[in-house]
Each structure stands twice: as structure tokens, then as C-alpha cells.
Amino acid sequence: MKILICQLKNNGDIIRVFPLIDAIKFYYPNSYIGFTCFEEMVSIASVCRNIDVIYPQPKFNPVIDTEGGTRILDCSIFEEIVKKVKKEKFDMYIDLHGVFQSAVFGAMCNIKVRLGRSKETAKDGASIFYTDICKIKEKEINRMERHFVITKKILNKIQPLKNESFKANNIVTIFPGSSKKGILKRWDIDKYITVAKYCSKNYIVRFVLGPEENELFEKLNKTTTQKIIISNNWEEMINLISESYIVIGNDGAYVHMAVWKNIFSIMLCGPLSPVVNGIWKYGKGKTLYNKERCYCKYLWSGICNNNHICLDKIEVQDVIRIIEELEENIVDK
């Protein structure tokens, strides 16, 4: 069975497909899994070892001369990638992105079975291009879980893999940053420093910064004695996460990766939904959020509508309390 899965963009969104891919390989061990995403997402998709082949998609070019509305998009840039995918003769296409480009790509590649979401949560009329539709009306559903709900429509054996093993060591890894565009998803760096100071009494604590978070280095370097690691390598990030006892960070790719790897995680969730983006019920850890949310219309431009209260009202003691509860549970066991 040959399956092509589509999720086009954002590191965190790509990572949240990995539990599904792992489960497909487990329940359907003879399956051949392809993955298609935008070219800049290939590096993150490559860290999932259960993906057999990756097909980077170009982005549609809008046509300047629309000729009375008869010309909208230029699809000629898809010619080579469509040829490659057609040669693979995939049995099914699972579109987890749910927009026009992701939906039409499966049709362009002549994949006979094309699965996606119903029109309530898909966009751009994507559902028109599917042969099989999973009815999902509710927007407030965890992304990792939603991927399983969709896929069970045609792969009914699929279930989230449960990992009951517990890694009790003495490393706490803190990811205090975010992408430049997602700067409103950052919790106060001074609060992270206070958490690190508390944790350092019993643990080895280290701060890890990604390539878009260098400006945090100067602040950390001046105010903390903890180790600071800067990395732009996804494999290194996985290793740092996998050897951790606890991962603490904002709603973003690194904490999603920790959830995927079944590491106990504390996610500080701000303007985006803690249900959709938070730690799913099969993961280890806790999503911290303030009930008074910010609904930032211009989130990705760094403009908040509510003075960042969604994160500013989360206190250091809220994080410490979760760590203490974890320690008490370990002692009880």
C-alpha cells in the first residue's frame, strides 16, 4: 500500500503529523509512505524516519494578466513534481492541510483515493477535490488527534501509539523562543530564567535557542548561569529533546517535537487555542494557558489586541507547581 500524505507548511504543523505516520507504519508495516510539503519544510520532514520519500511542492504563482478572470493560477511549475509522483502510483492521498493547493495536488497526480476534511473546516473549496471526505465540523480539536480521526476514515486499524515508558533523569531543557513571526507566542524570558533557577536546585538545566531566537542569547548570557545552546540543526534538537526529563517552552515546534517523542512537556500556550495546539491526551505533560485569551487578528505581524495577557498572566509558580506534582507522582510510584 502506497500512501502520500500532505501538510504544506509550518514546522510545528509538520511535526504534528509524525505520530500519525509512526502509527501507519506500525499498523501497516508494509506501507510505503510519501510526504509532500513546501520546499522550505523538507528539512523538518526529514527527521521522521518512517517517511520513505519526500516531494517538495512549489507554490502557485498568481497570474498578472487574468484575461477577464479566465486565468488565475500558473500550474506549469508543477509539471516536474507531478510527473515524479505519478510514477510512484500511490494508492491514496491524505490531505491534512485542507486548502486549494493541497487538495488539487492529489487530483493533479491522478491518485484515485483522495481523503480530506469536509467543507466546515477545509478552505478554498478543497473538499471538491476529494473522493473520500471525513466529516469534521468542530474546529476546536487537537491537531494530532484530528489527523487520526481523518485517517481512520480509510485506514480503520489506525490508533495512536502509547508509550508508557518513563525517562527519569536530571535534565530540564527550556525552549524560550519562537519564530520571528510568532513572537507573540513567547512567555516572558525573565520568568523562564526564574523557573530555570528553581529547577537548577535538583536538575541540570539548559536553554536552547533556534536560529530565529539569537536576540535572547544576550539577555540569558547576562542573567543566568545555565548552559545556553544555539542550534539550527533539527537532528541536534531531537537529540537534546530525547535525552531530557522535562521540556519547557512556548507553543511551537520544539515542544510539539517533545510531545511526539513522549517527553514530559510543559507548554505555555498563548494567543492560539490550547485545545488545538496544546499537548494531546496521548502525550505526557501539561498545557498552561490563561482562560482570558488574546484573539490577535494580526498575530503573525506581532500585533496583540489585548496587551499579551494570555501569556503575561501565567505565573512562574504555575510552572513550578506542575514540576512539583510530577516529582510527587514519581515518589509515589
Short mmCIF file of C-alpha atoms in Angstrom, two decimals:
data_model
loop_
_atom_site.label_atom_id
_atom_site.label_comp_id
_atom_site.label_asym_id
_atom_site.label_seq_id
_atom_site.Cartn_x
_atom_site.Cartn_y
_atom_site.Cartn_z
CA MET A 1 0.00 0.00 0.00
CA LYS A 2 1.42 3.36 -1.08
CA ILE A 3 0.21 6.45 0.75
CA LEU A 4 1.01 10.09 0.03
CA ILE A 5 0.38 12.50 2.94
CA CYS A 6 0.21 16.27 2.52
CA GLN A 7 0.91 19.03 5.05
CA LEU A 8 2.38 22.03 3.31
CA LYS A 9 3.79 24.45 5.83
CA ASN A 10 4.98 25.45 9.32
CA ASN A 11 7.43 23.36 11.32
CA GLY A 12 5.00 22.74 14.16
CA ASP A 13 2.26 21.58 11.79
CA ILE A 14 4.64 19.18 10.06
CA ILE A 15 5.79 17.71 13.38
CA ARG A 16 2.21 17.12 14.49
CA VAL A 17 1.76 14.71 11.57
CA PHE A 18 4.61 12.46 12.80
CA PRO A 19 2.58 10.48 15.40
CA LEU A 20 0.15 9.54 12.62
CA ILE A 21 2.95 8.48 10.27
CA ASP A 22 4.55 6.37 13.02
CA ALA A 23 1.20 4.70 13.69
CA ILE A 24 0.62 3.94 9.99
CA LYS A 25 3.99 2.21 9.82
CA PHE A 26 3.20 0.26 12.99
CA TYR A 27 -0.27 -0.96 11.98
CA TYR A 28 0.52 -1.25 8.26
CA PRO A 29 4.20 -2.28 8.29
CA ASN A 30 4.32 -2.95 4.55
CA SER A 31 3.08 0.52 3.67
CA TYR A 32 5.20 2.94 1.64
CA ILE A 33 4.71 6.49 2.90
CA GLY A 34 5.35 9.58 0.85
CA PHE A 35 5.11 13.10 2.23
CA THR A 36 4.61 16.33 0.33
CA CYS A 37 5.22 19.81 1.71
CA PHE A 38 6.69 23.15 0.67
CA GLU A 39 10.38 23.14 -0.20
CA GLU A 40 11.41 25.01 2.97
CA MET A 41 9.79 22.29 5.11
CA VAL A 42 11.79 19.37 3.70
CA SER A 43 14.46 19.57 6.43
CA ILE A 44 11.96 19.17 9.25
CA ALA A 45 10.01 16.45 7.42
CA SER A 46 13.28 14.52 7.00
CA VAL A 47 13.60 13.86 10.75
CA CYS A 48 10.68 11.41 10.68
CA ARG A 49 12.32 8.11 9.80
CA ASN A 50 9.03 6.48 8.83
CA ILE A 51 8.67 8.74 5.79
CA ASP A 52 10.03 6.85 2.79
CA VAL A 53 10.10 9.70 0.28
CA ILE A 54 9.51 13.47 0.36
CA TYR A 55 8.13 15.50 -2.53
CA PRO A 56 8.68 19.25 -2.18
CA GLN A 57 5.94 21.30 -3.79
CA PRO A 58 6.46 24.73 -5.33
CA LYS A 59 3.95 27.47 -4.55
CA PHE A 60 1.34 28.54 -7.04
CA ASN A 61 2.12 31.74 -8.92
CA PRO A 62 -0.76 34.19 -9.38
CA VAL A 63 -1.30 35.26 -12.98
CA ILE A 64 -0.95 39.01 -13.56
CA ASP A 65 -2.81 39.07 -16.86
CA THR A 66 -6.02 37.32 -15.85
CA GLU A 67 -7.69 37.67 -19.27
CA GLY A 68 -11.10 38.52 -17.94
CA GLY A 69 -10.83 36.15 -15.00
CA THR A 70 -10.20 33.04 -17.08
CA ARG A 71 -6.58 32.77 -15.85
CA ILE A 72 -6.00 32.70 -12.09
CA LEU A 73 -3.01 30.49 -11.31
CA ASP A 74 0.03 29.25 -13.21
CA CYS A 75 0.35 25.48 -12.70
CA SER A 76 3.25 24.98 -15.12
CA ILE A 77 5.76 24.93 -12.24
CA PHE A 78 4.14 21.67 -11.06
CA GLU A 79 4.95 19.75 -14.21
CA GLU A 80 8.11 18.01 -12.97
CA ILE A 81 6.90 17.16 -9.46
CA VAL A 82 3.57 15.84 -10.76
CA LYS A 83 5.43 13.57 -13.20
CA LYS A 84 7.52 12.16 -10.34
CA VAL A 85 4.52 11.50 -8.13
CA LYS A 86 2.54 9.89 -10.94
CA LYS A 87 5.36 7.39 -11.50
CA GLU A 88 5.03 6.21 -7.89
CA LYS A 89 1.38 5.23 -8.48
CA PHE A 90 0.20 5.99 -4.96
CA ASP A 91 -2.93 4.16 -3.82
CA MET A 92 -4.22 7.00 -1.67
CA TYR A 93 -3.68 10.66 -0.88
CA ILE A 94 -4.36 12.04 2.60
CA ASP A 95 -4.63 15.83 2.65
CA LEU A 96 -4.14 17.08 6.20
CA HIS A 97 -3.69 20.72 5.19
CA GLY A 98 -7.10 21.29 3.64
CA VAL A 99 -6.57 24.23 1.27
CA PHE A 100 -6.90 24.58 -2.50
CA GLN A 101 -3.28 23.77 -3.34
CA SER A 102 -3.03 20.74 -1.06
CA ALA A 103 -6.35 19.36 -2.30
CA VAL A 104 -5.81 19.89 -6.03
CA PHE A 105 -2.30 18.39 -5.90
CA GLY A 106 -3.68 14.89 -5.30
CA ALA A 107 -6.04 15.30 -8.25
CA MET A 108 -3.22 16.60 -10.48
CA CYS A 109 -1.26 13.44 -9.64
CA ASN A 110 -4.16 11.16 -10.60
CA ILE A 111 -4.30 9.48 -7.20
CA LYS A 112 -7.61 7.62 -7.22
CA VAL A 113 -8.40 7.76 -3.49
CA ARG A 114 -8.09 11.28 -2.08
CA LEU A 115 -9.10 11.86 1.54
CA GLY A 116 -9.69 15.18 3.24
CA ARG A 117 -11.95 17.12 5.59
CA SER A 118 -15.48 18.35 4.99
CA LYS A 119 -16.15 21.93 3.97
CA GLU A 120 -16.76 23.12 7.55
CA THR A 121 -13.05 23.08 8.38
CA ALA A 122 -11.38 22.85 4.95
CA LYS A 123 -10.73 26.06 2.98
CA ASP A 124 -10.92 27.34 -0.59
CA GLY A 125 -13.41 24.64 -1.64
CA ALA A 126 -10.78 21.96 -1.04
CA SER A 127 -13.45 19.31 -0.38
CA ILE A 128 -14.50 19.41 -4.04
CA PHE A 129 -11.29 17.59 -4.98
CA TYR A 130 -11.61 14.67 -2.55
CA THR A 131 -13.09 11.26 -3.32
CA ASP A 132 -13.49 10.49 0.39
CA ILE A 133 -14.44 13.06 2.99
CA CYS A 134 -14.18 12.84 6.77
CA LYS A 135 -16.92 14.94 8.34
CA ILE A 136 -15.24 17.30 10.78
CA LYS A 137 -17.28 20.33 11.83
CA GLU A 138 -15.56 21.12 15.12
CA LYS A 139 -12.59 23.47 14.84
CA GLU A 140 -11.56 23.06 18.50
CA ILE A 141 -9.93 19.65 18.22
CA ASN A 142 -6.26 18.89 18.83
CA ARG A 143 -4.36 18.74 15.55
CA MET A 144 -2.59 15.46 16.33
CA GLU A 145 -5.89 13.86 17.24
CA ARG A 146 -7.69 15.29 14.20
CA HIS A 147 -5.17 13.66 11.87
CA PHE A 148 -6.11 10.26 13.31
CA VAL A 149 -9.84 10.95 13.05
CA ILE A 150 -9.43 11.81 9.36
CA THR A 151 -7.18 8.87 8.50
CA LYS A 152 -9.39 6.29 10.25
CA LYS A 153 -11.95 7.01 7.53
CA ILE A 154 -9.95 4.73 5.21
CA LEU A 155 -7.32 3.11 7.46
CA ASN A 156 -9.60 1.84 10.21
CA LYS A 157 -6.93 -0.08 12.17
CA ILE A 158 -5.01 3.08 12.95
CA GLN A 159 -4.63 4.10 16.62
CA PRO A 160 -2.25 6.46 18.45
CA LEU A 161 0.76 4.57 19.73
CA LYS A 162 1.00 4.57 23.51
CA ASN A 163 4.38 4.79 25.16
CA GLU A 164 4.19 4.06 28.86
CA SER A 165 7.94 4.13 29.47
CA PHE A 166 9.16 6.92 31.72
CA LYS A 167 12.56 8.56 31.43
CA ALA A 168 13.64 9.69 34.89
CA ASN A 169 16.90 11.59 34.54
CA ASN A 170 18.09 15.00 35.68
CA ILE A 171 17.96 17.17 32.53
CA VAL A 172 15.48 20.02 32.08
CA THR A 173 15.55 21.66 28.65
CA ILE A 174 13.94 25.06 28.16
CA PHE A 175 12.95 26.48 24.77
CA PRO A 176 12.07 30.14 25.48
CA GLY A 177 11.87 31.40 21.90
CA SER A 178 9.70 31.21 18.83
CA SER A 179 9.90 32.17 15.20
CA LYS A 180 10.14 35.88 14.42
CA LYS A 181 6.58 35.84 13.10
CA GLY A 182 5.32 34.06 16.19
CA ILE A 183 6.89 36.41 18.71
CA LEU A 184 3.53 36.87 20.49
CA LYS A 185 3.70 33.20 21.46
CA ARG A 186 6.69 33.88 23.75
CA TRP A 187 6.40 33.83 27.53
CA ASP A 188 8.46 36.45 29.41
CA ILE A 189 12.15 35.48 29.30
CA ASP A 190 12.63 36.69 32.89
CA LYS A 191 10.03 34.18 34.04
CA TYR A 192 11.86 31.41 32.22
CA ILE A 193 15.06 32.46 33.99
CA THR A 194 13.30 32.23 37.37
CA VAL A 195 11.97 28.76 36.51
CA ALA A 196 15.48 27.71 35.50
CA LYS A 197 16.87 28.94 38.82
CA TYR A 198 14.29 26.86 40.70
CA CYS A 199 14.96 23.75 38.59
CA SER A 200 18.74 24.08 38.96
CA LYS A 201 18.45 23.01 42.60
CA ASN A 202 17.68 19.45 41.51
CA TYR A 203 18.38 19.29 37.77
CA ILE A 204 20.84 20.14 35.05
CA VAL A 205 19.12 22.99 33.22
CA ARG A 206 19.90 24.22 29.74
CA PHE A 207 18.38 26.83 27.47
CA VAL A 208 18.13 26.00 23.78
CA LEU A 209 17.67 28.68 21.12
CA GLY A 210 16.80 28.20 17.49
CA PRO A 211 18.09 30.24 14.54
CA GLU A 212 15.42 32.94 14.90
CA GLU A 213 15.99 33.49 18.61
CA ASN A 214 19.55 34.82 18.78
CA GLU A 215 18.44 38.09 20.36
CA LEU A 216 17.55 36.14 23.52
CA PHE A 217 21.16 34.99 23.93
CA GLU A 218 22.44 38.32 25.24
CA LYS A 219 19.75 38.52 27.91
CA LEU A 220 20.31 34.91 29.00
CA ASN A 221 24.06 35.23 28.94
CA LYS A 222 23.93 38.19 31.33
CA THR A 223 21.36 36.88 33.77
CA THR A 224 21.72 33.12 34.07
CA THR A 225 24.49 30.65 34.75
CA GLN A 226 22.72 27.85 32.90
CA LYS A 227 24.13 26.36 29.73
CA ILE A 228 22.91 28.06 26.53
CA ILE A 229 22.82 26.10 23.28
CA ILE A 230 22.15 27.67 19.88
CA SER A 231 21.30 25.28 17.08
CA ASN A 232 19.80 25.33 13.61
CA ASN A 233 20.03 21.57 13.19
CA TRP A 234 16.84 19.55 13.62
CA GLU A 235 18.70 16.32 14.34
CA GLU A 236 20.55 18.02 17.20
CA MET A 237 17.26 19.39 18.51
CA ILE A 238 15.77 15.90 18.56
CA ASN A 239 18.76 14.57 20.48
CA LEU A 240 18.55 17.39 23.03
CA ILE A 241 14.84 16.76 23.49
CA SER A 242 15.10 12.96 23.60
CA GLU A 243 17.67 12.99 26.42
CA SER A 244 15.54 15.36 28.55
CA TYR A 245 13.44 14.54 31.58
CA ILE A 246 11.29 17.67 31.19
CA VAL A 247 10.92 20.06 28.26
CA ILE A 248 9.50 23.52 28.95
CA GLY A 249 8.64 26.01 26.23
CA ASN A 250 6.17 28.03 24.26
CA ASP A 251 3.56 26.76 21.82
CA GLY A 252 5.90 25.90 18.98
CA ALA A 253 7.84 23.33 17.02
CA TYR A 254 10.24 22.26 19.79
CA VAL A 255 7.57 21.42 22.34
CA HIS A 256 5.50 19.67 19.64
CA MET A 257 8.61 17.61 18.95
CA ALA A 258 8.90 16.73 22.65
CA VAL A 259 5.26 15.63 22.68
CA TRP A 260 5.93 13.45 19.61
CA LYS A 261 8.91 11.90 21.40
CA ASN A 262 6.83 11.23 24.56
CA ILE A 263 8.94 13.52 26.74
CA PHE A 264 7.16 15.16 29.67
CA SER A 265 6.40 18.67 28.40
CA ILE A 266 5.11 21.90 29.86
CA MET A 267 3.72 24.08 27.09
CA LEU A 268 2.98 27.77 27.66
CA CYS A 269 0.11 28.40 25.27
CA GLY A 270 -0.81 31.99 24.45
CA PRO A 271 -2.93 33.52 21.68
CA LEU A 272 -3.65 30.24 19.88
CA SER A 273 -6.08 27.63 21.15
CA PRO A 274 -4.72 25.39 23.93
CA VAL A 275 -7.08 22.68 22.69
CA VAL A 276 -5.91 22.79 19.08
CA ASN A 277 -2.23 23.45 19.77
CA GLY A 278 -1.72 22.05 23.25
CA ILE A 279 -0.47 18.66 24.42
CA TRP A 280 -2.88 15.99 23.24
CA LYS A 281 -4.40 13.39 25.52
CA TYR A 282 -1.90 10.72 24.45
CA GLY A 283 1.09 12.92 25.33
CA LYS A 284 2.92 13.46 28.60
CA GLY A 285 2.76 16.80 30.34
CA LYS A 286 0.57 19.84 30.78
CA THR A 287 -0.59 22.78 28.69
CA LEU A 288 -0.60 26.02 30.67
CA TYR A 289 -2.85 28.81 29.48
CA ASN A 290 -4.79 31.77 30.76
CA LYS A 291 -8.55 31.48 30.33
CA GLU A 292 -8.60 35.13 29.30
CA ARG A 293 -7.27 34.76 25.79
CA CYS A 294 -5.87 37.19 23.25
CA TYR A 295 -7.53 36.86 19.87
CA CYS A 296 -4.85 38.54 17.81
CA LYS A 297 -6.14 39.37 14.36
CA TYR A 298 -2.60 40.30 13.35
CA LEU A 299 -0.78 37.64 15.38
CA TRP A 300 1.78 36.88 12.70
CA SER A 301 2.60 40.59 12.41
CA GLY A 302 3.35 40.82 16.14
CA ILE A 303 0.30 42.96 16.94
CA CYS A 304 -1.74 41.95 20.01
CA ASN A 305 -5.31 43.06 20.68
CA ASN A 306 -5.23 42.52 24.45
CA ASN A 307 -1.84 43.55 25.89
CA HIS A 308 -0.49 39.98 25.76
CA ILE A 309 -2.47 38.97 28.84
CA CYS A 310 -2.85 35.42 27.52
CA LEU A 311 0.77 34.76 28.49
CA ASP A 312 1.58 37.56 30.92
CA LYS A 313 -0.97 36.25 33.43
CA ILE A 314 0.71 32.85 33.56
CA GLU A 315 2.98 32.93 36.60
CA VAL A 316 6.26 31.21 37.42
CA GLN A 317 4.57 29.37 40.26
CA ASP A 318 2.15 27.77 37.77
CA VAL A 319 5.09 26.05 36.07
CA ILE A 320 6.78 25.13 39.35
CA ARG A 321 3.56 23.56 40.60
CA ILE A 322 3.49 21.15 37.63
CA ILE A 323 7.11 20.17 38.23
CA GLU A 324 6.39 19.54 41.93
CA GLU A 325 3.36 17.41 41.05
CA LEU A 326 5.49 15.37 38.65
CA GLU A 327 8.08 14.79 41.37
CA GLU A 328 5.41 13.73 43.86
CA ASN A 329 3.99 11.23 41.36
CA ILE A 330 7.42 9.72 40.82
CA VAL A 331 7.94 9.34 44.56
CA ASP A 332 4.51 7.68 44.90
CA LYS A 333 5.42 5.17 42.20
#
